[in-house]
XYZ file of C-alpha atoms in Angstrom:
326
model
C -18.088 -38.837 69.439
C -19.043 -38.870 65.999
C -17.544 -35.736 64.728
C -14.542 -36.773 66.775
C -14.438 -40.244 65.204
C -14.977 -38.805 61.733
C -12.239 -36.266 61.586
C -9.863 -39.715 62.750
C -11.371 -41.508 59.875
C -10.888 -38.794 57.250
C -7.119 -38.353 58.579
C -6.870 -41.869 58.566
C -7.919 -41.949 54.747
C -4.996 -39.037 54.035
C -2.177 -40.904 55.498
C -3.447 -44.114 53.520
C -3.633 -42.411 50.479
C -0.522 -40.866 51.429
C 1.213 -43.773 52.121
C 0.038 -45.601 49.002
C 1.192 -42.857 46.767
C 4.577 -42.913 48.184
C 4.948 -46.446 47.634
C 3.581 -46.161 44.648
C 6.565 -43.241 43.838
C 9.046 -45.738 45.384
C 8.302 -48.484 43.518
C 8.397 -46.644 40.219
C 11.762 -45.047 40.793
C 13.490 -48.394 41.876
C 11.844 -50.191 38.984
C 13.114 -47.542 36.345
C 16.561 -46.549 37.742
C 14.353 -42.912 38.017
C 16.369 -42.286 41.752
C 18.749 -44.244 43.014
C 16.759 -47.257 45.240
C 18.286 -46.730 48.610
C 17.294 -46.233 52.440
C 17.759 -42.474 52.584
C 16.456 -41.946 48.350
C 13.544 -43.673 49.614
C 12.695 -41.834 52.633
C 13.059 -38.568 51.338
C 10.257 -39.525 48.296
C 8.473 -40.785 51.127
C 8.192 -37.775 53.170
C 7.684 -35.696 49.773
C 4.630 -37.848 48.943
C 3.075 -37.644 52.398
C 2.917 -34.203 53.080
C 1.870 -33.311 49.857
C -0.929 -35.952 50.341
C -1.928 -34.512 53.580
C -4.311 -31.312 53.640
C -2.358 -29.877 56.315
C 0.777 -30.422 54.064
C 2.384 -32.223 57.310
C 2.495 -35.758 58.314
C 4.714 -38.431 60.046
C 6.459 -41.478 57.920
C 7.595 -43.861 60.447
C 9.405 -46.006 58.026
C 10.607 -47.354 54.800
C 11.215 -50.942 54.454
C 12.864 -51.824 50.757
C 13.230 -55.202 49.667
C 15.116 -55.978 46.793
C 15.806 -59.196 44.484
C 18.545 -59.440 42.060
C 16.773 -59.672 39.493
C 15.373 -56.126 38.956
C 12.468 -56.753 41.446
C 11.039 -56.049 44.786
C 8.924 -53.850 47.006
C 8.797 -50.687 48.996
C 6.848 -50.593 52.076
C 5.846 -46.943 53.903
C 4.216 -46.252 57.264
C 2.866 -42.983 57.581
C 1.512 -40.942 60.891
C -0.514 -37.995 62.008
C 1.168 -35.490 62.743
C -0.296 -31.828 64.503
C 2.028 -29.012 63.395
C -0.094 -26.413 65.032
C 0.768 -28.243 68.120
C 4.016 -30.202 67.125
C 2.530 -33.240 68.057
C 1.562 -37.057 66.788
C -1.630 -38.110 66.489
C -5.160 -36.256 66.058
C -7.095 -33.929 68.579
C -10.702 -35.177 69.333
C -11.884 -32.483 71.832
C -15.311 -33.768 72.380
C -13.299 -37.062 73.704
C -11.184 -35.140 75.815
C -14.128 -34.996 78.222
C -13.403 -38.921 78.929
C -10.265 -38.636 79.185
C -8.889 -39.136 75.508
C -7.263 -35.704 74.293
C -5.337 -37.312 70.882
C -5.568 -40.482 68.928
C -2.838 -41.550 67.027
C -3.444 -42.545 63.895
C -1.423 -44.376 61.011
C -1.551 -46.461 57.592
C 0.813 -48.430 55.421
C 1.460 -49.419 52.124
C 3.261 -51.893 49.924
C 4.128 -51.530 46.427
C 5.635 -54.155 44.505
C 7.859 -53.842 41.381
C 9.303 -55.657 38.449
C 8.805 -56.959 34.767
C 5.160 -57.455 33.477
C 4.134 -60.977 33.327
C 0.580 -60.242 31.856
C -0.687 -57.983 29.521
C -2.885 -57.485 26.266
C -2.882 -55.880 22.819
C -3.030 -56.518 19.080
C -2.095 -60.224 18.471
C 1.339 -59.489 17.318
C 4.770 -61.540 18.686
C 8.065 -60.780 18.085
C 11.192 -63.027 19.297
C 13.555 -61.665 21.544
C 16.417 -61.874 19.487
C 14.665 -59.269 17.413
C 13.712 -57.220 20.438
C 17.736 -57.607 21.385
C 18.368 -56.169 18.084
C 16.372 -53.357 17.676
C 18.001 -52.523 21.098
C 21.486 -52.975 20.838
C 21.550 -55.985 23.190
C 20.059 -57.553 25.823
C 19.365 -57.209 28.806
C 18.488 -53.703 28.719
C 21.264 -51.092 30.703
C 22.186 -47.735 30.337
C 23.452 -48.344 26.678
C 20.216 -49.543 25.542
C 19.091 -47.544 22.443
C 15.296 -46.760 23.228
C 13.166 -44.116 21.881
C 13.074 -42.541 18.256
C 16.604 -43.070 17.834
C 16.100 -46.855 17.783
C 14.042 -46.839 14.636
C 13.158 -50.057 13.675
C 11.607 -52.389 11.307
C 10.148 -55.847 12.470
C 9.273 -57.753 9.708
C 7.369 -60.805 10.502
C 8.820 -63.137 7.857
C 12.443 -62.578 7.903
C 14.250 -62.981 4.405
C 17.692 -63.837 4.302
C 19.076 -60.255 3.833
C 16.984 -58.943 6.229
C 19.414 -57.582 8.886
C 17.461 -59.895 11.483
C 19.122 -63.009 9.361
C 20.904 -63.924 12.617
C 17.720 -64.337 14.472
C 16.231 -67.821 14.509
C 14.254 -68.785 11.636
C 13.138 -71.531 9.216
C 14.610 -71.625 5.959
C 12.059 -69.718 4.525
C 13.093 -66.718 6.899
C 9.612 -67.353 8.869
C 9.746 -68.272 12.480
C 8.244 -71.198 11.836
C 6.491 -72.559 8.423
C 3.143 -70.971 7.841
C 3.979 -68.455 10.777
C 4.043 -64.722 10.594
C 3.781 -63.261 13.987
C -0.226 -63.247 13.977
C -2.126 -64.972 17.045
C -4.601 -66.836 17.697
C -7.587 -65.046 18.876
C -11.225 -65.872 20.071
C -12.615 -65.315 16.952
C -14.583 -62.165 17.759
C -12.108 -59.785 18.789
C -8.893 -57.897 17.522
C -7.308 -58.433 20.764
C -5.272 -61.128 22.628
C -4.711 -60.880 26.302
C -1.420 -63.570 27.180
C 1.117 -64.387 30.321
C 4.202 -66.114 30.942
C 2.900 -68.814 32.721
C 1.047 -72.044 31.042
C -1.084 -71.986 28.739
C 1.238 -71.358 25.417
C -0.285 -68.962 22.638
C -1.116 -70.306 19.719
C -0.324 -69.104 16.081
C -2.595 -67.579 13.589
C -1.393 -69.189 10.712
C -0.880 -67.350 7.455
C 0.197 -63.801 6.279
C -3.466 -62.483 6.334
C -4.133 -60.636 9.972
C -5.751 -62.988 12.676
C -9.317 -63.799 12.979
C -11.834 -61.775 14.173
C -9.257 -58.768 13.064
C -12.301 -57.052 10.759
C -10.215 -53.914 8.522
C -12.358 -51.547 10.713
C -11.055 -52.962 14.295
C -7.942 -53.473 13.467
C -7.301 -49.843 11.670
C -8.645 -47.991 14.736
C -6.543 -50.414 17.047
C -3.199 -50.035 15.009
C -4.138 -45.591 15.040
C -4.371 -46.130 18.900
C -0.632 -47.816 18.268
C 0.934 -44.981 16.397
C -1.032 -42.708 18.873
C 0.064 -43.996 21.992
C 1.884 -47.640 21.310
C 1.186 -50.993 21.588
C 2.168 -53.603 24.237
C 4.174 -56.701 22.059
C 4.634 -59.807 23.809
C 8.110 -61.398 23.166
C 8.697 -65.237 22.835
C 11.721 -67.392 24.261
C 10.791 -70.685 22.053
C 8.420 -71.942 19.671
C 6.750 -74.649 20.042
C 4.698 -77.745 18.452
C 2.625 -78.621 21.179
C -1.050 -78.910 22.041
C -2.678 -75.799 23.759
C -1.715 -75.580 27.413
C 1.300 -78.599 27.791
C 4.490 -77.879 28.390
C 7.074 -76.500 25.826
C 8.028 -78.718 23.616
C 10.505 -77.810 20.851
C 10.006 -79.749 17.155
C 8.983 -79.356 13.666
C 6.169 -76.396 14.819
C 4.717 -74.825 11.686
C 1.164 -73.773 10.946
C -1.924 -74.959 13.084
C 1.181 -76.574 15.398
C 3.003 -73.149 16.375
C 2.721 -72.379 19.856
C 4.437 -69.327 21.602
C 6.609 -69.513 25.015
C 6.275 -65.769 26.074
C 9.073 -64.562 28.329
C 8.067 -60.913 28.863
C 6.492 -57.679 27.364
C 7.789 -54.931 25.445
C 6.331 -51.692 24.366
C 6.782 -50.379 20.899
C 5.638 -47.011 19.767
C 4.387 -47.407 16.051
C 4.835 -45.150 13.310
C 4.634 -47.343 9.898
C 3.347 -50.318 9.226
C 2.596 -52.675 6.246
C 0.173 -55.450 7.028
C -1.278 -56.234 3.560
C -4.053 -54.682 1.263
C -5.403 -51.495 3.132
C -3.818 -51.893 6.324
C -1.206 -49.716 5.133
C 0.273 -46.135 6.607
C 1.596 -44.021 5.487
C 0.115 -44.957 1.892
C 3.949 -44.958 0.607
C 5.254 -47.048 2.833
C 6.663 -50.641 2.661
C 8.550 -53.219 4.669
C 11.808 -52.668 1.920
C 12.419 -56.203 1.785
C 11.442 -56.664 -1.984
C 8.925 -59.307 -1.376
C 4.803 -58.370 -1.467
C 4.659 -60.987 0.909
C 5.926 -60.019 3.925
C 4.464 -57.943 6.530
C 6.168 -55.344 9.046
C 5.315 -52.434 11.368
C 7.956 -49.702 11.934
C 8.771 -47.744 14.904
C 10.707 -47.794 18.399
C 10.871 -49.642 21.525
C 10.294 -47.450 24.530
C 10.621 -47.422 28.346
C 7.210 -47.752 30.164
C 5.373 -48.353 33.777
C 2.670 -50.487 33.842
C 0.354 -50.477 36.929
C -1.993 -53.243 36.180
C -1.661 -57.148 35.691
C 0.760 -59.556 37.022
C 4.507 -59.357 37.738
C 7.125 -62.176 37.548
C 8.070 -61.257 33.222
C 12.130 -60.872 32.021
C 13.247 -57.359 31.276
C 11.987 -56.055 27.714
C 12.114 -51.853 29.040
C 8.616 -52.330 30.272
C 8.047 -52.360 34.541
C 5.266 -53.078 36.281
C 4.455 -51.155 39.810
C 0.943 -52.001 41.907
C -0.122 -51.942 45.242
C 0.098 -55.200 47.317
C -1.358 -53.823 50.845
């Protein structure tokens, strides 16, 4: 009985892991446009995933169940089942069992995968607005005429002057999103890093043009390598905000210690260039081209991305988030 029972429990294992990756492959397509999120796309991928997930290279899927929301969200649900080739039936054989009576068990699993926009996520404490994320684009929301990749080049400077060609983006008059402000957060004082959602509470500023807190030249270079490396996850803001930490937005004279960030979603930018002040600097030549020693920009290009960690429930910024819900 327990060889029987174990060879059941390791099939059992296949068809979850089976049915996991195939909602997993589901999820991902529907979220990026990869295949075209339909009933038959769907149960094809399924069947694709399973055998190749079974070490037999055959198995069952009873079912794909899609669920999809309007707004670019949803889940894909997959049940998978044993299936015998050899014998071109369901189920498992457990001779030993056959000698009470029991000649197959059937066995199954299922998975859910959910998808959509990130509404978590971490990184160098860096904001952007999204009317400069729209711009480096080509327009919002992102569709098949989005420009993403190296051919959408951009710089983001974090205090706007006037002929910056961001000068329709909201500002203050100084070209700053808000006095004192230069796209620097608030960290805990210790660490390079900022981890941030869309929900409540609101991120503060780091005041100032010098990087934030806790952002030692030695942190921050290897963090910003990692970013021309492999890129850097940017949270983008809907409002700014003079409020005390963790209150509701509310919209007024923000500026310094009293900026506070709304984030509405994530984007990820690949990073080639960047000017940040004294030696944060690379290449060595290169500067934000605005004329003014002051201001501080990183180059580079917005790119499509999955994410399979953190929470969903973000707008759409190119990044989507797939994980496993059952």
């Amino acid at each position: 009985m327990a060889i029987d029972l174990g060879v059941v429990y390791s099939e059992r294992r296949e068809l979850r892991n089976a049915a996991d990756a195939a909602a997993l492959a589901i999820a991902e397509d529907c979220g990026t446009g990869a295949r075209s999120c339909d009933e038959p796309t769907a149960q094809a991928t399924a069947e694709e995933y399973a055998d190749a997930n079974a070490w037999d290279g055959d198995s069952l899927v009873d079912g794909v169940e899609l669920t999809l929301n309007g707004d670019g969200t949803g889940s894909a649900r997959v049940l998978t089942r044993a299936w015998d080739a050899r014998a071109g039936e369901s189920g498992v054989r457990v001779p030993l069992l056959s000698m009470l009576g029991f000649h197959r068990v059937e066995v199954g699993a299922a998975a859910t995968a959910l998808f959509g926009f990130p509404g978590s996520g971490s990184g160098i404490p860096l904001i952007i607005g999204t009317c400069e994320f729209c711009t480096a684009i080509g327009g919002c929301p992102p569709d098949k005429d989005s420009i993403f990749g190296p051919t959408s080049l951009t710089t983001l400077v974090f205090k706007d002057p006037t002929k910056d060609p961001y000068a329709d983006c909201p500002a203050d008059p100084a070209g700053k999103d808000a006095p004192g402000s230069f796209g620097w957060l608030d960290t805990d004082g210790t660490m390079c890093w900022v981890e941030s959602e869309i929900e409540l509470p609101l991120l503060p500023a780091d005041p100032g043009v010098s990087p934030s807190t806790g952002c030692d030249p030695s942190d921050l270079a290897v963090l910003l390598q990692m970013a021309v490396d492999e890129g850097v996850m940017i949270p983008v803001y809907e409002a700014i905000c003079k409020a005390p930490y963790g209150t509701q937005c509310e919209e007024g004279d923000a500026g310094g210690s009293n900026t506070y960030y709304k984030v509405t979603g994530y984007g990820s930018f690949h990073l080639t260039a960047y000017f940040l002040g004294g030696q944060y600097k690379h290449p060595n030549n290169f500067s934000c081209g605005t004329g003014s020693s002051s201001d501080r920009c990183i180059q580079g290009y917005f790119v499509t991305d999955t994410l399979y960690t953190g929470k969903l429930g973000g707008g759409d910024y190119g990044l989507v988030s797939v994980k496993l819900a059952e």
